[in-house]
């Protein structure tokens, strides 16, 4: 079933390959999708009382994985927009990236969060490869702001009942 879905994506890939796509259109489309799906996930958790949000997907794990992947893409596009002096789009992408991170917290998909570890590891290698003494890449404003706001989002989630679900699922995984 899963390989067939990817095979159906091949015609779309070849169709888009003929045209040059603007990265801003993709970034705005990802942002709109994140806002809509996380709004649905918030409704599921806080109004319907579902422990793990599935967003607009049919399964919580799929939703969490897509939110983490989208968050990483939006994070990269945010840095790209910032470096191209497109501050308004970078701000929108920052907010969308944080919302995607929040969506991954609502789905309680802990395995997908390992992507953040690999992203940080590859970023440190990239920074070391460019120059150990070049602090502009490691301590840039959008990076520090995104990390700080992600910690704020995680702290705010820790004050909600949803954090008890995250904590319980994590303890169960460690015990297994």
mmCIF file of C-alpha atoms in Angstrom:
data_model
loop_
_atom_site.group_PDB
_atom_site.id
_atom_site.type_symbol
_atom_site.label_atom_id
_atom_site.label_comp_id
_atom_site.label_asym_id
_atom_site.label_seq_id
_atom_site.Cartn_x
_atom_site.Cartn_y
_atom_site.Cartn_z
ATOM 1 C CA UNK A 1 0.000 0.000 0.000
ATOM 2 C CA UNK A 2 2.663 2.544 0.969
ATOM 3 C CA UNK A 3 4.908 2.056 -2.110
ATOM 4 C CA UNK A 4 1.858 2.495 -4.342
ATOM 5 C CA UNK A 5 1.242 5.942 -2.866
ATOM 6 C CA UNK A 6 4.753 6.989 -3.781
ATOM 7 C CA UNK A 7 4.358 5.573 -7.280
ATOM 8 C CA UNK A 8 1.300 7.767 -7.736
ATOM 9 C CA UNK A 9 3.462 10.758 -6.823
ATOM 10 C CA UNK A 10 5.857 10.162 -9.740
ATOM 11 C CA UNK A 11 3.616 11.814 -12.382
ATOM 12 C CA UNK A 12 3.287 14.853 -10.143
ATOM 13 C CA UNK A 13 7.058 14.931 -9.692
ATOM 14 C CA UNK A 14 7.651 14.881 -13.438
ATOM 15 C CA UNK A 15 4.974 17.501 -13.995
ATOM 16 C CA UNK A 16 6.584 19.889 -11.508
ATOM 17 C CA UNK A 17 10.013 19.143 -12.893
ATOM 18 C CA UNK A 18 9.055 20.857 -16.145
ATOM 19 C CA UNK A 19 8.290 24.125 -14.352
ATOM 20 C CA UNK A 20 10.421 26.182 -12.050
ATOM 21 C CA UNK A 21 8.600 26.515 -8.746
ATOM 22 C CA UNK A 22 9.053 29.558 -6.574
ATOM 23 C CA UNK A 23 10.128 28.603 -3.055
ATOM 24 C CA UNK A 24 7.919 31.350 -1.593
ATOM 25 C CA UNK A 25 4.781 29.719 -3.003
ATOM 26 C CA UNK A 26 5.756 26.384 -1.478
ATOM 27 C CA UNK A 27 6.519 28.056 1.865
ATOM 28 C CA UNK A 28 3.187 29.878 1.974
ATOM 29 C CA UNK A 29 1.337 26.702 0.988
ATOM 30 C CA UNK A 30 3.050 24.736 3.744
ATOM 31 C CA UNK A 31 2.214 27.492 6.228
ATOM 32 C CA UNK A 32 -1.472 27.521 5.312
ATOM 33 C CA UNK A 33 -1.614 23.719 5.575
ATOM 34 C CA UNK A 34 0.048 23.807 8.991
ATOM 35 C CA UNK A 35 -2.322 26.459 10.324
ATOM 36 C CA UNK A 36 -5.400 24.538 9.173
ATOM 37 C CA UNK A 37 -4.299 21.096 10.328
ATOM 38 C CA UNK A 38 -3.064 22.254 13.736
ATOM 39 C CA UNK A 39 -6.304 24.193 14.252
ATOM 40 C CA UNK A 40 -8.137 20.914 13.674
ATOM 41 C CA UNK A 41 -5.744 19.094 16.028
ATOM 42 C CA UNK A 42 -6.302 21.719 18.734
ATOM 43 C CA UNK A 43 -10.035 21.270 18.346
ATOM 44 C CA UNK A 44 -9.637 17.491 18.708
ATOM 45 C CA UNK A 45 -7.547 17.706 21.881
ATOM 46 C CA UNK A 46 -9.147 20.585 23.764
ATOM 47 C CA UNK A 47 -12.779 20.434 22.642
ATOM 48 C CA UNK A 48 -13.382 16.783 21.749
ATOM 49 C CA UNK A 49 -11.146 15.447 24.540
ATOM 50 C CA UNK A 50 -9.092 13.116 22.321
ATOM 51 C CA UNK A 51 -5.760 12.283 23.980
ATOM 52 C CA UNK A 52 -3.671 12.307 20.780
ATOM 53 C CA UNK A 53 -4.577 14.533 17.860
ATOM 54 C CA UNK A 54 -4.691 13.165 14.340
ATOM 55 C CA UNK A 55 -5.191 16.585 12.775
ATOM 56 C CA UNK A 56 -6.447 16.251 9.254
ATOM 57 C CA UNK A 57 -4.804 12.829 8.826
ATOM 58 C CA UNK A 58 -6.271 9.428 9.523
ATOM 59 C CA UNK A 59 -3.674 8.414 12.129
ATOM 60 C CA UNK A 60 -1.873 10.214 14.945
ATOM 61 C CA UNK A 61 1.584 8.899 14.037
ATOM 62 C CA UNK A 62 1.259 10.028 10.432
ATOM 63 C CA UNK A 63 0.110 13.458 11.568
ATOM 64 C CA UNK A 64 3.004 13.813 14.010
ATOM 65 C CA UNK A 65 5.575 12.726 11.435
ATOM 66 C CA UNK A 66 4.230 15.150 8.842
ATOM 67 C CA UNK A 67 4.208 17.992 11.380
ATOM 68 C CA UNK A 68 7.845 17.359 12.295
ATOM 69 C CA UNK A 69 8.891 17.125 8.634
ATOM 70 C CA UNK A 70 6.953 20.292 7.824
ATOM 71 C CA UNK A 71 8.469 22.046 10.824
ATOM 72 C CA UNK A 72 11.981 21.212 9.629
ATOM 73 C CA UNK A 73 11.162 22.398 6.092
ATOM 74 C CA UNK A 74 9.636 25.620 7.375
ATOM 75 C CA UNK A 75 12.630 26.173 9.624
ATOM 76 C CA UNK A 76 15.005 25.880 6.653
ATOM 77 C CA UNK A 77 12.793 28.113 4.490
ATOM 78 C CA UNK A 78 12.632 30.653 7.331
ATOM 79 C CA UNK A 79 16.419 30.887 7.453
ATOM 80 C CA UNK A 80 16.551 31.134 3.659
ATOM 81 C CA UNK A 81 13.969 33.941 3.676
ATOM 82 C CA UNK A 82 15.857 35.747 6.450
ATOM 83 C CA UNK A 83 19.136 35.523 4.539
ATOM 84 C CA UNK A 84 17.393 36.933 1.429
ATOM 85 C CA UNK A 85 16.136 39.945 3.438
ATOM 86 C CA UNK A 86 12.523 38.846 3.189
ATOM 87 C CA UNK A 87 11.741 39.567 6.855
ATOM 88 C CA UNK A 88 7.932 39.446 6.576
ATOM 89 C CA UNK A 89 7.949 35.984 5.020
ATOM 90 C CA UNK A 90 10.584 34.862 7.516
ATOM 91 C CA UNK A 91 8.300 35.976 10.365
ATOM 92 C CA UNK A 92 5.322 34.116 8.892
ATOM 93 C CA UNK A 93 7.455 31.006 8.442
ATOM 94 C CA UNK A 94 8.730 31.311 12.017
ATOM 95 C CA UNK A 95 5.174 31.340 13.335
ATOM 96 C CA UNK A 96 4.153 28.471 11.046
ATOM 97 C CA UNK A 97 7.191 26.475 12.158
ATOM 98 C CA UNK A 98 6.255 26.943 15.806
ATOM 99 C CA UNK A 99 2.666 25.945 15.071
ATOM 100 C CA UNK A 100 3.918 22.779 13.340
ATOM 101 C CA UNK A 101 6.055 22.022 16.404
ATOM 102 C CA UNK A 102 2.962 22.494 18.554
ATOM 103 C CA UNK A 103 1.046 20.142 16.263
ATOM 104 C CA UNK A 104 3.701 17.480 16.768
ATOM 105 C CA UNK A 105 3.308 17.927 20.525
ATOM 106 C CA UNK A 106 -0.456 17.511 20.218
ATOM 107 C CA UNK A 107 -0.016 14.203 18.406
ATOM 108 C CA UNK A 108 2.468 12.890 21.016
ATOM 109 C CA UNK A 109 4.554 11.175 18.345
ATOM 110 C CA UNK A 110 7.837 10.870 20.180
ATOM 111 C CA UNK A 111 9.659 8.879 17.499
ATOM 112 C CA UNK A 112 9.306 11.693 14.991
ATOM 113 C CA UNK A 113 11.021 14.074 17.400
ATOM 114 C CA UNK A 114 14.285 12.234 16.716
ATOM 115 C CA UNK A 115 14.431 14.240 13.483
ATOM 116 C CA UNK A 116 15.217 17.312 15.592
ATOM 117 C CA UNK A 117 18.294 15.576 17.017
ATOM 118 C CA UNK A 118 19.546 14.722 13.537
ATOM 119 C CA UNK A 119 18.805 18.258 12.358
ATOM 120 C CA UNK A 120 20.780 19.803 15.223
ATOM 121 C CA UNK A 121 23.620 17.330 14.664
ATOM 122 C CA UNK A 122 23.807 18.082 10.932
ATOM 123 C CA UNK A 123 23.616 21.821 11.616
ATOM 124 C CA UNK A 124 26.546 21.631 14.027
ATOM 125 C CA UNK A 125 28.563 19.666 11.454
ATOM 126 C CA UNK A 126 27.656 22.230 8.787
ATOM 127 C CA UNK A 127 28.737 25.077 11.045
ATOM 128 C CA UNK A 128 32.001 23.379 11.954
ATOM 129 C CA UNK A 129 32.672 22.641 8.302
ATOM 130 C CA UNK A 130 32.201 26.279 7.309
ATOM 131 C CA UNK A 131 34.338 27.654 10.111
ATOM 132 C CA UNK A 132 34.676 27.073 13.808
ATOM 133 C CA UNK A 133 35.177 30.765 14.436
ATOM 134 C CA UNK A 134 32.309 31.996 12.259
ATOM 135 C CA UNK A 135 29.611 32.547 14.872
ATOM 136 C CA UNK A 136 27.159 34.143 12.404
ATOM 137 C CA UNK A 137 25.812 30.773 11.308
ATOM 138 C CA UNK A 138 25.628 29.168 14.735
ATOM 139 C CA UNK A 139 24.198 32.136 16.617
ATOM 140 C CA UNK A 140 22.095 33.873 13.972
ATOM 141 C CA UNK A 141 18.989 35.779 15.070
ATOM 142 C CA UNK A 142 16.423 33.480 13.443
ATOM 143 C CA UNK A 143 18.054 30.357 14.886
ATOM 144 C CA UNK A 144 18.220 31.701 18.413
ATOM 145 C CA UNK A 145 14.705 33.121 18.206
ATOM 146 C CA UNK A 146 13.281 29.840 16.864
ATOM 147 C CA UNK A 147 14.961 27.761 19.559
ATOM 148 C CA UNK A 148 13.875 30.153 22.318
ATOM 149 C CA UNK A 149 10.267 30.244 21.088
ATOM 150 C CA UNK A 150 10.210 26.442 20.764
ATOM 151 C CA UNK A 151 11.210 26.235 24.418
ATOM 152 C CA UNK A 152 8.433 28.705 25.282
ATOM 153 C CA UNK A 153 5.899 26.590 23.349
ATOM 154 C CA UNK A 154 7.095 23.445 25.118
ATOM 155 C CA UNK A 155 6.848 25.194 28.495
ATOM 156 C CA UNK A 156 3.309 26.375 27.745
ATOM 157 C CA UNK A 157 2.319 22.849 26.709
ATOM 158 C CA UNK A 158 3.813 21.542 29.975
ATOM 159 C CA UNK A 159 1.196 23.619 31.817
ATOM 160 C CA UNK A 160 -1.700 21.888 30.032
ATOM 161 C CA UNK A 161 -3.269 18.463 30.570
ATOM 162 C CA UNK A 162 -1.816 17.419 27.201
ATOM 163 C CA UNK A 163 1.608 17.309 28.828
ATOM 164 C CA UNK A 164 0.402 14.526 31.131
ATOM 165 C CA UNK A 165 -0.317 12.461 28.011
ATOM 166 C CA UNK A 166 3.160 13.172 26.641
ATOM 167 C CA UNK A 167 4.724 12.334 29.993
ATOM 168 C CA UNK A 168 2.717 9.131 30.407
ATOM 169 C CA UNK A 169 3.480 7.870 26.889
ATOM 170 C CA UNK A 170 7.177 8.652 27.299
ATOM 171 C CA UNK A 171 7.388 6.835 30.647
ATOM 172 C CA UNK A 172 5.595 3.826 29.119
ATOM 173 C CA UNK A 173 8.082 3.762 26.244
ATOM 174 C CA UNK A 174 11.059 3.923 28.601
ATOM 175 C CA UNK A 175 9.590 1.149 30.767
ATOM 176 C CA UNK A 176 9.133 -1.111 27.729
#
